[in-house]
Tab-separated table of C-alpha atoms in Angstrom:
chain	number	residue	atom	x	y	z
A	1	UNK	CA	45.417	-8.288	-71.886
A	2	UNK	CA	42.458	-10.285	-72.238
A	3	UNK	CA	40.930	-7.863	-74.508
A	4	UNK	CA	43.547	-7.796	-76.876
A	5	UNK	CA	43.672	-11.894	-77.528
A	6	UNK	CA	42.511	-13.446	-81.205
A	7	UNK	CA	39.369	-14.835	-79.592
A	8	UNK	CA	38.023	-12.166	-77.586
A	9	UNK	CA	38.141	-9.824	-80.671
A	10	UNK	CA	36.705	-12.289	-82.820
A	11	UNK	CA	33.734	-13.201	-80.978
A	12	UNK	CA	32.787	-9.574	-80.080
A	13	UNK	CA	33.380	-8.912	-84.159
A	14	UNK	CA	29.969	-12.411	-84.969
A	15	UNK	CA	29.514	-14.872	-83.041
A	16	UNK	CA	28.704	-17.561	-85.095
A	17	UNK	CA	32.592	-17.405	-86.779
A	18	UNK	CA	33.169	-17.376	-83.786
A	19	UNK	CA	31.910	-20.840	-82.873
A	20	UNK	CA	32.527	-21.822	-85.692
A	21	UNK	CA	36.520	-21.592	-85.921
A	22	UNK	CA	36.763	-22.544	-82.431
A	23	UNK	CA	33.849	-26.059	-83.758
A	24	UNK	CA	37.372	-26.512	-85.903
A	25	UNK	CA	39.866	-25.656	-83.475
A	26	UNK	CA	38.054	-28.387	-81.429
A	27	UNK	CA	37.210	-31.144	-83.663
A	28	UNK	CA	41.441	-30.850	-84.734
A	29	UNK	CA	42.990	-30.845	-81.038
A	30	UNK	CA	40.648	-33.478	-81.209
A	31	UNK	CA	41.440	-35.651	-83.815
A	32	UNK	CA	44.645	-35.003	-83.328
A	33	UNK	CA	45.122	-36.645	-78.721
A	34	UNK	CA	42.545	-39.587	-80.392
A	35	UNK	CA	45.062	-40.088	-83.453
A	36	UNK	CA	42.388	-40.530	-86.199
A	37	UNK	CA	41.542	-38.559	-88.786
A	38	UNK	CA	38.781	-37.083	-90.971
A	39	UNK	CA	39.251	-34.863	-93.825
A	40	UNK	CA	40.078	-31.363	-92.628
A	41	UNK	CA	40.709	-32.443	-89.242
A	42	UNK	CA	43.856	-33.851	-90.562
A	43	UNK	CA	46.470	-35.008	-87.424
A	44	UNK	CA	50.367	-33.247	-88.501
A	45	UNK	CA	52.672	-36.141	-86.444
A	46	UNK	CA	54.882	-36.446	-89.030
A	47	UNK	CA	57.521	-38.401	-88.433
A	48	UNK	CA	56.759	-38.581	-84.870
A	49	UNK	CA	56.148	-43.253	-85.313
A	50	UNK	CA	58.813	-44.680	-83.194
A	51	UNK	CA	60.873	-46.450	-85.004
A	52	UNK	CA	63.540	-49.317	-84.896
A	53	UNK	CA	66.559	-49.884	-86.857
A	54	UNK	CA	65.395	-52.586	-88.910
A	55	UNK	CA	68.057	-55.296	-89.753
A	56	UNK	CA	66.704	-55.005	-92.865
A	57	UNK	CA	64.604	-52.196	-94.853
A	58	UNK	CA	62.683	-53.947	-98.345
A	59	UNK	CA	63.272	-51.533	-102.087
A	60	UNK	CA	60.759	-51.671	-104.490
A	61	UNK	CA	63.256	-52.504	-107.739
A	62	UNK	CA	60.990	-51.636	-111.600
A	63	UNK	CA	62.701	-52.363	-114.313
A	64	UNK	CA	60.934	-50.837	-117.649
A	65	UNK	CA	61.308	-53.357	-121.504
A	66	UNK	CA	63.677	-55.376	-119.079
A	67	UNK	CA	65.948	-52.212	-117.750
A	68	UNK	CA	65.965	-51.391	-113.755
A	69	UNK	CA	64.374	-47.977	-113.334
A	70	UNK	CA	65.752	-45.512	-111.118
A	71	UNK	CA	63.077	-44.027	-109.286
A	72	UNK	CA	65.133	-41.826	-107.934
A	73	UNK	CA	67.000	-39.602	-109.169
A	74	UNK	CA	65.307	-37.555	-112.454
A	75	UNK	CA	62.299	-38.010	-111.378
A	76	UNK	CA	60.569	-34.773	-109.674
A	77	UNK	CA	59.368	-35.393	-106.014
A	78	UNK	CA	55.930	-34.997	-106.992
A	79	UNK	CA	56.190	-37.293	-110.083
A	80	UNK	CA	57.854	-39.754	-107.524
A	81	UNK	CA	55.015	-39.929	-105.313
A	82	UNK	CA	53.655	-41.841	-107.605
A	83	UNK	CA	55.221	-44.094	-109.293
A	84	UNK	CA	55.973	-45.545	-105.680
A	85	UNK	CA	52.229	-44.864	-103.277
A	86	UNK	CA	49.349	-46.733	-105.910
A	87	UNK	CA	52.200	-49.290	-106.403
A	88	UNK	CA	53.417	-49.938	-102.687
A	89	UNK	CA	49.032	-50.005	-101.853
A	90	UNK	CA	48.586	-52.225	-105.013
A	91	UNK	CA	50.987	-54.723	-103.448
A	92	UNK	CA	49.989	-54.627	-100.209
A	93	UNK	CA	46.565	-55.459	-101.357
A	94	UNK	CA	47.757	-58.907	-103.994
A	95	UNK	CA	49.499	-59.396	-100.719
A	96	UNK	CA	46.333	-59.644	-98.564
A	97	UNK	CA	44.373	-61.835	-101.364
A	98	UNK	CA	42.273	-57.882	-102.307
A	99	UNK	CA	40.374	-59.314	-99.593
A	100	UNK	CA	39.118	-56.921	-96.506
A	101	UNK	CA	41.997	-53.350	-97.675
A	102	UNK	CA	43.486	-51.711	-94.724
A	103	UNK	CA	40.749	-49.086	-95.472
A	104	UNK	CA	38.448	-50.966	-92.924
A	105	UNK	CA	40.253	-52.750	-89.931
A	106	UNK	CA	39.176	-49.937	-86.845
A	107	UNK	CA	35.966	-50.410	-88.446
A	108	UNK	CA	35.274	-54.123	-88.278
A	109	UNK	CA	37.138	-54.359	-85.071
A	110	UNK	CA	34.945	-50.941	-83.367
A	111	UNK	CA	31.851	-50.696	-85.290
A	112	UNK	CA	31.083	-54.217	-87.228
A	113	UNK	CA	27.916	-53.656	-87.585
A	114	UNK	CA	28.418	-50.543	-89.748
A	115	UNK	CA	31.207	-52.730	-90.954
A	116	UNK	CA	28.727	-55.536	-92.424
A	117	UNK	CA	25.866	-53.198	-93.830
A	118	UNK	CA	29.133	-51.117	-95.464
A	119	UNK	CA	30.386	-54.644	-96.717
A	120	UNK	CA	26.602	-55.328	-98.525
A	121	UNK	CA	25.907	-52.380	-99.641
A	122	UNK	CA	29.680	-51.635	-101.059
A	123	UNK	CA	31.636	-55.018	-101.601
A	124	UNK	CA	33.409	-53.642	-104.085
A	125	UNK	CA	34.920	-51.280	-101.041
A	126	UNK	CA	35.818	-54.704	-99.044
A	127	UNK	CA	36.042	-56.340	-101.637
A	128	UNK	CA	38.608	-55.427	-104.317
A	129	UNK	CA	37.395	-56.389	-107.285
A	130	UNK	CA	40.247	-55.033	-109.491
A	131	UNK	CA	43.208	-57.932	-109.735
A	132	UNK	CA	47.577	-56.932	-110.062
A	133	UNK	CA	47.928	-57.081	-113.144
A	134	UNK	CA	45.384	-54.531	-114.205
A	135	UNK	CA	46.944	-52.145	-111.875
A	136	UNK	CA	49.666	-52.135	-113.292
A	137	UNK	CA	47.930	-52.033	-117.760
A	138	UNK	CA	47.113	-48.838	-115.815
A	139	UNK	CA	51.042	-48.410	-113.949
A	140	UNK	CA	52.629	-48.955	-117.637
A	141	UNK	CA	50.787	-46.921	-119.227
A	142	UNK	CA	50.930	-44.113	-116.831
A	143	UNK	CA	54.443	-44.778	-116.723
A	144	UNK	CA	54.759	-44.541	-120.331
A	145	UNK	CA	53.664	-41.549	-119.807
A	146	UNK	CA	56.284	-40.051	-117.201
A	147	UNK	CA	58.614	-41.461	-119.043
A	148	UNK	CA	57.535	-40.746	-122.493
A	149	UNK	CA	59.066	-43.633	-123.925
A	150	UNK	CA	57.017	-46.822	-125.203
A	151	UNK	CA	56.863	-49.435	-122.780
A	152	UNK	CA	56.696	-53.034	-123.454
A	153	UNK	CA	57.596	-55.123	-120.031
A	154	UNK	CA	57.318	-53.909	-116.299
A	155	UNK	CA	59.099	-56.377	-114.042
A	156	UNK	CA	58.694	-55.432	-109.949
A	157	UNK	CA	60.810	-56.464	-108.009
A	158	UNK	CA	61.431	-56.165	-103.766
A	159	UNK	CA	64.814	-56.101	-103.206
A	160	UNK	CA	65.467	-56.484	-98.806
A	161	UNK	CA	68.682	-54.695	-97.900
A	162	UNK	CA	70.855	-54.913	-95.211
A	163	UNK	CA	73.152	-51.775	-94.008
A	164	UNK	CA	76.319	-51.976	-93.552
A	165	UNK	CA	78.802	-51.063	-90.586
A	166	UNK	CA	80.214	-47.462	-93.268
A	167	UNK	CA	76.539	-46.944	-94.224
A	168	UNK	CA	76.813	-49.023	-97.209
A	169	UNK	CA	73.507	-51.172	-98.429
A	170	UNK	CA	74.611	-55.288	-99.093
A	171	UNK	CA	71.185	-56.205	-101.036
A	172	UNK	CA	70.548	-59.447	-99.393
A	173	UNK	CA	66.892	-61.405	-101.323
A	174	UNK	CA	65.110	-60.701	-104.531
A	175	UNK	CA	61.415	-61.308	-104.693
A	176	UNK	CA	59.809	-61.390	-108.161
A	177	UNK	CA	56.511	-59.421	-106.771
A	178	UNK	CA	54.515	-58.968	-110.714
A	179	UNK	CA	55.576	-59.397	-113.807
A	180	UNK	CA	53.615	-57.565	-116.523
A	181	UNK	CA	54.531	-57.765	-120.388
A	182	UNK	CA	52.086	-56.316	-123.641
A	183	UNK	CA	52.191	-57.004	-125.944
B	1	UNK	CA	42.189	0.616	-89.995
B	2	UNK	CA	39.871	0.643	-91.902
B	3	UNK	CA	37.394	-1.575	-93.714
B	4	UNK	CA	39.347	-0.124	-96.658
B	5	UNK	CA	42.987	-1.164	-96.225
B	6	UNK	CA	42.226	-4.952	-95.460
B	7	UNK	CA	40.903	-5.070	-99.005
B	8	UNK	CA	43.541	-3.413	-99.931
B	9	UNK	CA	45.345	-6.083	-98.174
B	10	UNK	CA	43.358	-8.887	-98.691
B	11	UNK	CA	43.636	-7.817	-102.364
B	12	UNK	CA	47.122	-8.197	-103.315
B	13	UNK	CA	47.469	-12.024	-100.553
B	14	UNK	CA	44.624	-12.408	-103.111
B	15	UNK	CA	46.257	-12.521	-106.039
B	16	UNK	CA	49.827	-13.890	-104.634
B	17	UNK	CA	47.874	-17.461	-103.067
B	18	UNK	CA	46.354	-17.459	-105.810
B	19	UNK	CA	49.460	-16.454	-108.287
B	20	UNK	CA	51.286	-19.847	-106.377
B	21	UNK	CA	48.598	-21.388	-107.025
B	22	UNK	CA	48.353	-21.530	-110.699
B	23	UNK	CA	51.912	-22.297	-110.005
B	24	UNK	CA	51.322	-25.741	-108.505
B	25	UNK	CA	48.833	-26.093	-110.783
B	26	UNK	CA	50.799	-26.188	-113.589
B	27	UNK	CA	53.366	-27.793	-111.427
B	28	UNK	CA	50.748	-31.232	-111.164
B	29	UNK	CA	49.748	-31.010	-115.746
B	30	UNK	CA	53.665	-31.227	-115.705
B	31	UNK	CA	54.338	-33.856	-113.674
B	32	UNK	CA	51.256	-36.251	-114.881
B	33	UNK	CA	49.031	-35.272	-111.098
B	34	UNK	CA	46.222	-34.287	-113.339
B	35	UNK	CA	42.849	-36.488	-112.164
B	36	UNK	CA	42.856	-36.334	-116.634
B	37	UNK	CA	46.081	-39.011	-116.237
B	38	UNK	CA	45.785	-41.042	-112.424
B	39	UNK	CA	42.212	-41.322	-112.496
B	40	UNK	CA	41.832	-44.288	-114.223
B	41	UNK	CA	43.902	-45.750	-111.815
B	42	UNK	CA	41.936	-49.371	-110.329
B	43	UNK	CA	42.186	-48.818	-106.274
B	44	UNK	CA	40.859	-46.356	-103.797
B	45	UNK	CA	42.902	-45.841	-100.630
B	46	UNK	CA	40.436	-44.329	-97.269
B	47	UNK	CA	42.109	-45.810	-94.836
B	48	UNK	CA	40.609	-45.049	-91.885
B	49	UNK	CA	39.429	-41.163	-92.887
B	50	UNK	CA	35.074	-40.844	-92.495
B	51	UNK	CA	35.744	-38.382	-94.912
B	52	UNK	CA	36.788	-40.987	-97.403
B	53	UNK	CA	34.319	-43.362	-97.560
B	54	UNK	CA	31.739	-41.066	-97.286
B	55	UNK	CA	33.169	-39.127	-100.193
B	56	UNK	CA	33.097	-42.284	-102.036
B	57	UNK	CA	29.933	-43.785	-101.236
B	58	UNK	CA	28.186	-40.859	-102.650
B	59	UNK	CA	29.304	-42.147	-106.511
B	60	UNK	CA	30.397	-39.054	-106.995
B	61	UNK	CA	33.856	-39.535	-107.998
B	62	UNK	CA	33.623	-42.845	-109.098
B	63	UNK	CA	31.283	-41.011	-111.744
B	64	UNK	CA	34.070	-38.256	-112.920
B	65	UNK	CA	37.441	-40.791	-112.904
B	66	UNK	CA	34.578	-43.027	-114.879
B	67	UNK	CA	34.466	-40.346	-118.339
B	68	UNK	CA	37.674	-38.618	-118.662
B	69	UNK	CA	36.371	-35.575	-120.472
B	70	UNK	CA	34.911	-35.300	-117.105
B	71	UNK	CA	38.293	-34.700	-115.474
B	72	UNK	CA	39.908	-33.485	-117.722
B	73	UNK	CA	36.612	-30.460	-117.078
B	74	UNK	CA	36.761	-30.442	-113.551
B	75	UNK	CA	41.292	-29.950	-114.502
B	76	UNK	CA	40.518	-26.948	-116.938
B	77	UNK	CA	38.018	-25.370	-114.641
B	78	UNK	CA	40.676	-25.234	-111.895
B	79	UNK	CA	42.844	-23.235	-113.736
B	80	UNK	CA	40.684	-20.900	-115.166
B	81	UNK	CA	39.300	-20.220	-111.867
B	82	UNK	CA	42.188	-19.418	-110.331
B	83	UNK	CA	43.258	-17.358	-113.040
B	84	UNK	CA	39.748	-15.620	-112.479
B	85	UNK	CA	40.416	-15.387	-108.687
B	86	UNK	CA	44.178	-13.554	-109.246
B	87	UNK	CA	42.729	-10.963	-112.866
B	88	UNK	CA	39.070	-10.299	-109.916
B	89	UNK	CA	39.615	-10.956	-106.809
B	90	UNK	CA	35.982	-9.758	-105.737
B	91	UNK	CA	34.974	-12.718	-107.522
B	92	UNK	CA	34.461	-14.375	-104.044
B	93	UNK	CA	31.565	-17.152	-105.281
B	94	UNK	CA	35.145	-18.314	-107.609
B	95	UNK	CA	36.859	-18.878	-105.026
B	96	UNK	CA	33.835	-20.576	-103.587
B	97	UNK	CA	33.576	-22.684	-106.439
B	98	UNK	CA	37.586	-23.338	-106.921
B	99	UNK	CA	37.714	-24.748	-103.267
B	100	UNK	CA	35.431	-27.155	-103.899
B	101	UNK	CA	36.735	-27.828	-106.992
B	102	UNK	CA	40.114	-28.345	-105.580
B	103	UNK	CA	38.719	-29.958	-102.899
B	104	UNK	CA	37.248	-33.508	-104.704
B	105	UNK	CA	40.454	-32.785	-106.044
B	106	UNK	CA	42.429	-32.598	-102.543
B	107	UNK	CA	40.413	-36.333	-101.953
B	108	UNK	CA	40.494	-37.390	-105.051
B	109	UNK	CA	45.168	-37.877	-105.646
B	110	UNK	CA	45.413	-39.068	-102.328
B	111	UNK	CA	42.576	-41.595	-102.996
B	112	UNK	CA	44.391	-42.827	-106.175
B	113	UNK	CA	47.880	-42.517	-104.862
B	114	UNK	CA	47.348	-44.837	-102.137
B	115	UNK	CA	48.228	-42.269	-99.399
B	116	UNK	CA	47.254	-39.404	-97.794
B	117	UNK	CA	49.585	-37.310	-97.818
B	118	UNK	CA	49.417	-33.886	-96.313
B	119	UNK	CA	51.459	-31.888	-98.696
B	120	UNK	CA	48.148	-30.607	-100.539
B	121	UNK	CA	46.458	-29.231	-97.000
B	122	UNK	CA	47.896	-25.903	-97.975
B	123	UNK	CA	47.101	-25.156	-100.595
B	124	UNK	CA	43.331	-26.107	-99.681
B	125	UNK	CA	43.268	-25.022	-95.601
B	126	UNK	CA	44.409	-21.430	-97.680
B	127	UNK	CA	41.745	-20.516	-99.889
B	128	UNK	CA	39.760	-20.667	-96.646
B	129	UNK	CA	40.020	-17.530	-96.094
B	130	UNK	CA	38.960	-15.534	-99.191
B	131	UNK	CA	35.546	-17.484	-99.257
B	132	UNK	CA	33.873	-15.117	-97.130
B	133	UNK	CA	32.598	-11.215	-98.649
B	134	UNK	CA	33.106	-9.606	-95.437
B	135	UNK	CA	37.299	-8.263	-95.655
B	136	UNK	CA	36.845	-7.743	-92.126
B	137	UNK	CA	35.029	-11.479	-91.798
B	138	UNK	CA	38.807	-11.955	-94.510
B	139	UNK	CA	40.899	-10.443	-91.592
B	140	UNK	CA	39.999	-12.388	-87.894
B	141	UNK	CA	40.475	-16.318	-90.800
B	142	UNK	CA	43.269	-14.928	-92.041
B	143	UNK	CA	44.993	-14.665	-88.689
B	144	UNK	CA	42.959	-17.896	-87.552
B	145	UNK	CA	45.333	-19.341	-89.763
B	146	UNK	CA	48.161	-18.348	-88.773
B	147	UNK	CA	47.556	-19.605	-85.580
B	148	UNK	CA	45.735	-22.772	-87.386
B	149	UNK	CA	50.058	-23.263	-89.551
B	150	UNK	CA	51.406	-22.787	-85.452
B	151	UNK	CA	49.889	-25.311	-84.974
B	152	UNK	CA	50.751	-27.542	-86.957
B	153	UNK	CA	54.588	-27.891	-86.185
B	154	UNK	CA	54.071	-27.440	-82.959
B	155	UNK	CA	51.511	-30.346	-82.995
B	156	UNK	CA	54.429	-32.414	-84.849
B	157	UNK	CA	57.057	-31.415	-81.579
B	158	UNK	CA	54.610	-32.155	-79.183
B	159	UNK	CA	53.534	-35.544	-81.376
B	160	UNK	CA	57.466	-36.085	-80.717
B	161	UNK	CA	57.142	-34.960	-77.181
B	162	UNK	CA	54.547	-37.220	-75.664
B	163	UNK	CA	56.492	-40.008	-77.269
B	164	UNK	CA	59.217	-40.039	-75.913
B	165	UNK	CA	60.909	-40.734	-80.134
B	166	UNK	CA	62.795	-37.373	-78.843
B	167	UNK	CA	64.734	-39.439	-76.260
B	168	UNK	CA	63.653	-43.497	-79.001
B	169	UNK	CA	67.944	-44.560	-78.746
B	170	UNK	CA	67.883	-45.286	-82.961
B	171	UNK	CA	64.638	-43.287	-83.452
B	172	UNK	CA	66.805	-40.738	-85.998
B	173	UNK	CA	68.686	-44.146	-87.548
B	174	UNK	CA	65.696	-45.876	-88.408
B	175	UNK	CA	64.971	-42.489	-89.694
B	176	UNK	CA	67.823	-42.340	-92.015
B	177	UNK	CA	67.796	-44.981	-92.795
B	178	UNK	CA	63.712	-46.714	-94.515
B	179	UNK	CA	64.440	-43.089	-95.910
B	180	UNK	CA	67.496	-43.479	-97.847
B	181	UNK	CA	67.526	-47.021	-98.637
B	182	UNK	CA	65.807	-46.789	-102.324
B	183	UNK	CA	68.151	-43.948	-103.336
B	184	UNK	CA	71.319	-45.393	-101.856
B	185	UNK	CA	70.478	-48.410	-103.926
B	186	UNK	CA	70.483	-47.483	-106.893
B	187	UNK	CA	73.128	-44.456	-106.830
B	188	UNK	CA	75.793	-46.549	-104.257
B	189	UNK	CA	78.478	-43.835	-105.246
B	190	UNK	CA	77.761	-40.496	-105.116
B	191	UNK	CA	77.824	-37.187	-103.982
B	192	UNK	CA	75.653	-37.445	-102.080
B	193	UNK	CA	75.260	-41.077	-101.740
B	194	UNK	CA	78.563	-40.638	-99.700
B	195	UNK	CA	76.878	-37.986	-97.545
B	196	UNK	CA	74.671	-40.300	-96.082
B	197	UNK	CA	76.909	-42.997	-95.849
B	198	UNK	CA	78.783	-40.038	-93.209
B	199	UNK	CA	75.684	-39.711	-90.774
B	200	UNK	CA	74.730	-44.135	-91.503
B	201	UNK	CA	78.128	-44.621	-89.846
B	202	UNK	CA	78.330	-41.579	-87.471
B	203	UNK	CA	74.647	-41.491	-86.082
B	204	UNK	CA	74.600	-39.491	-83.001
B	205	UNK	CA	75.470	-36.778	-85.484
B	206	UNK	CA	71.789	-37.761	-86.914
B	207	UNK	CA	70.490	-37.079	-83.674
B	208	UNK	CA	71.339	-33.905	-83.132
B	209	UNK	CA	70.043	-32.997	-86.671
B	210	UNK	CA	66.900	-34.539	-85.884
B	211	UNK	CA	66.634	-32.352	-81.889
B	212	UNK	CA	66.899	-29.629	-84.379
B	213	UNK	CA	64.471	-30.835	-86.235
B	214	UNK	CA	63.259	-30.245	-82.660
B	215	UNK	CA	63.710	-27.492	-81.773
B	216	UNK	CA	62.144	-26.087	-85.081
B	217	UNK	CA	59.145	-27.403	-85.329
B	218	UNK	CA	58.666	-26.939	-80.858
B	219	UNK	CA	59.399	-22.831	-81.283
B	220	UNK	CA	56.193	-22.083	-84.066
B	221	UNK	CA	55.186	-22.177	-79.970
B	222	UNK	CA	55.981	-18.293	-79.984
B	223	UNK	CA	53.322	-17.653	-82.741
B	224	UNK	CA	51.248	-17.941	-80.312
B	225	UNK	CA	51.840	-15.518	-77.607
B	226	UNK	CA	54.019	-13.084	-79.683
B	227	UNK	CA	54.166	-11.865	-83.720
B	228	UNK	CA	57.580	-10.538	-83.569
B	229	UNK	CA	59.553	-13.374	-84.242
B	230	UNK	CA	56.967	-13.788	-87.466
B	231	UNK	CA	59.795	-13.973	-89.619
B	232	UNK	CA	61.791	-15.450	-88.007
B	233	UNK	CA	59.485	-18.691	-87.967
B	234	UNK	CA	58.747	-17.497	-91.958
B	235	UNK	CA	62.294	-18.880	-92.326
B	236	UNK	CA	62.005	-21.497	-89.515
B	237	UNK	CA	59.332	-22.805	-91.914
B	238	UNK	CA	61.827	-23.441	-95.344
B	239	UNK	CA	64.789	-24.700	-93.796
B	240	UNK	CA	62.507	-27.034	-91.644
B	241	UNK	CA	61.120	-28.686	-94.412
B	242	UNK	CA	64.893	-27.977	-97.108
B	243	UNK	CA	66.344	-30.361	-93.936
B	244	UNK	CA	63.593	-32.967	-94.461
B	245	UNK	CA	63.687	-33.072	-98.424
B	246	UNK	CA	67.728	-33.567	-97.865
B	247	UNK	CA	67.530	-36.149	-94.976
B	248	UNK	CA	64.176	-38.004	-95.722
B	249	UNK	CA	63.460	-37.626	-99.153
B	250	UNK	CA	59.712	-35.768	-98.538
B	251	UNK	CA	59.863	-32.120	-99.986
B	252	UNK	CA	55.772	-30.935	-98.380
B	253	UNK	CA	56.214	-27.709	-101.902
B	254	UNK	CA	52.448	-26.310	-100.894
B	255	UNK	CA	52.144	-26.522	-97.048
B	256	UNK	CA	54.718	-23.875	-97.444
B	257	UNK	CA	52.292	-21.454	-98.948
B	258	UNK	CA	50.568	-21.174	-95.288
B	259	UNK	CA	54.456	-19.447	-95.078
B	260	UNK	CA	51.990	-16.247	-96.417
B	261	UNK	CA	50.034	-15.702	-93.085
B	262	UNK	CA	53.377	-15.059	-90.873
B	263	UNK	CA	54.200	-11.787	-93.778
B	264	UNK	CA	53.208	-8.111	-91.537
B	265	UNK	CA	51.160	-5.841	-93.329
B	266	UNK	CA	50.418	-2.585	-92.370
B	267	UNK	CA	47.702	-1.799	-90.352
B	268	UNK	CA	46.420	-5.600	-90.776
B	269	UNK	CA	47.190	-6.566	-86.929
B	270	UNK	CA	44.740	-7.604	-84.145
B	271	UNK	CA	45.696	-3.711	-82.739
B	272	UNK	CA	44.935	-2.246	-85.026
B	273	UNK	CA	41.208	-3.049	-85.484
B	274	UNK	CA	39.577	-0.017	-84.416
B	275	UNK	CA	36.798	-0.929	-81.746
B	276	UNK	CA	34.523	1.485	-84.056
B	277	UNK	CA	35.125	-0.976	-87.077
B	278	UNK	CA	34.322	-3.916	-85.129
B	279	UNK	CA	31.377	-2.303	-83.528
B	280	UNK	CA	30.696	-0.276	-87.024
B	281	UNK	CA	30.453	-4.606	-88.497
B	282	UNK	CA	28.416	-5.166	-85.241
B	283	UNK	CA	25.115	-3.023	-86.214
B	284	UNK	CA	25.130	-3.618	-90.673
B	285	UNK	CA	24.732	-6.800	-89.566
B	286	UNK	CA	21.522	-6.069	-86.976
């Protein structure tokens, strides 16, 4: 029965290929066990993070030319990927004052010597050089291209919403994160 | 099974695979997801992934996105190579070059998006078997990819099992609430909204669905022991992604390309590779 297995046949066909494939498999399993993704050894945890229902959830409200833009409808799933994620990341950087992005926390904690070396040689990785307004200029330009409209202003609000027992949402608080006017 | 049989299957798989990749590239173009369109996004997200750190430390991605013509060249070259491979599957050099360009594209898109998504991984991985000139090596790499596909879904199941999220009260409800909040905020009165309200007000029902999703992931373990149920697994993957699209508003369409590894071809199985073919190849290498 062993002789019928994939690995046995592979080993007897080409040892280099066998060692290559088993090394890839081993590293993929290792990265999944420790939960540390290093491309191309991907971690496949897919919605397994422990979550509990929260009191409020944050919804990004984008106003384009003073009109609320519903990015949940009429956009392809892939469009929404680039509408939401870069904005979320930019806001998280803004909230940390652009310093020490989430990228390097692990490095700083476990390998401080390496972190200091990276910070010295590549300061632009640790201290983001571009502020939120510059990001918003790019973002407005990108939205203009996707939506095929001329954009004169973009405003991003963070709306905290609470779920009622019926499942409906009740807005609790709205904070304006950034407003950009384009002339 | 002679090597010619493998080559015939390889040629067919090559054309199907790269046709789907070509469709994906066009879809990304019409969705403004080429590096040419998003390259000037000023922030890069590395996360904890060493590959991204090293990639950006090389200076190469900054060079590509600094000049729009370079970014456009990368995008158009990917499309051109894809078409060439469809027309001439024998051009392994084109497959290798495409793989390099797509890997660069993959890293750049994820870094610029501010999130390391997995949906493009399917295309990256399915290109690997086509990098070899030897048909028997292609066979083993293709079958290896089938095991990796099984691992992807089984691993997701094991993560949930070991983290205990499958028995955590409120887990299913929390996932649904966090993922549909945006849709419900903007569209509180659509049919889909009322569909979500029903599950949100009956969390036990969604818990059952969550368990079903878990089961769908778990059944891929069977594939490690037998190929008999591969068509069932093919359908299970599509059902799983459809459910995640409806309830979690995420659709990993490109990941479904790995479903091709579940399609069976006559004489394209481990039992069919004769020992004589393997020995002939071993002797040829010596």
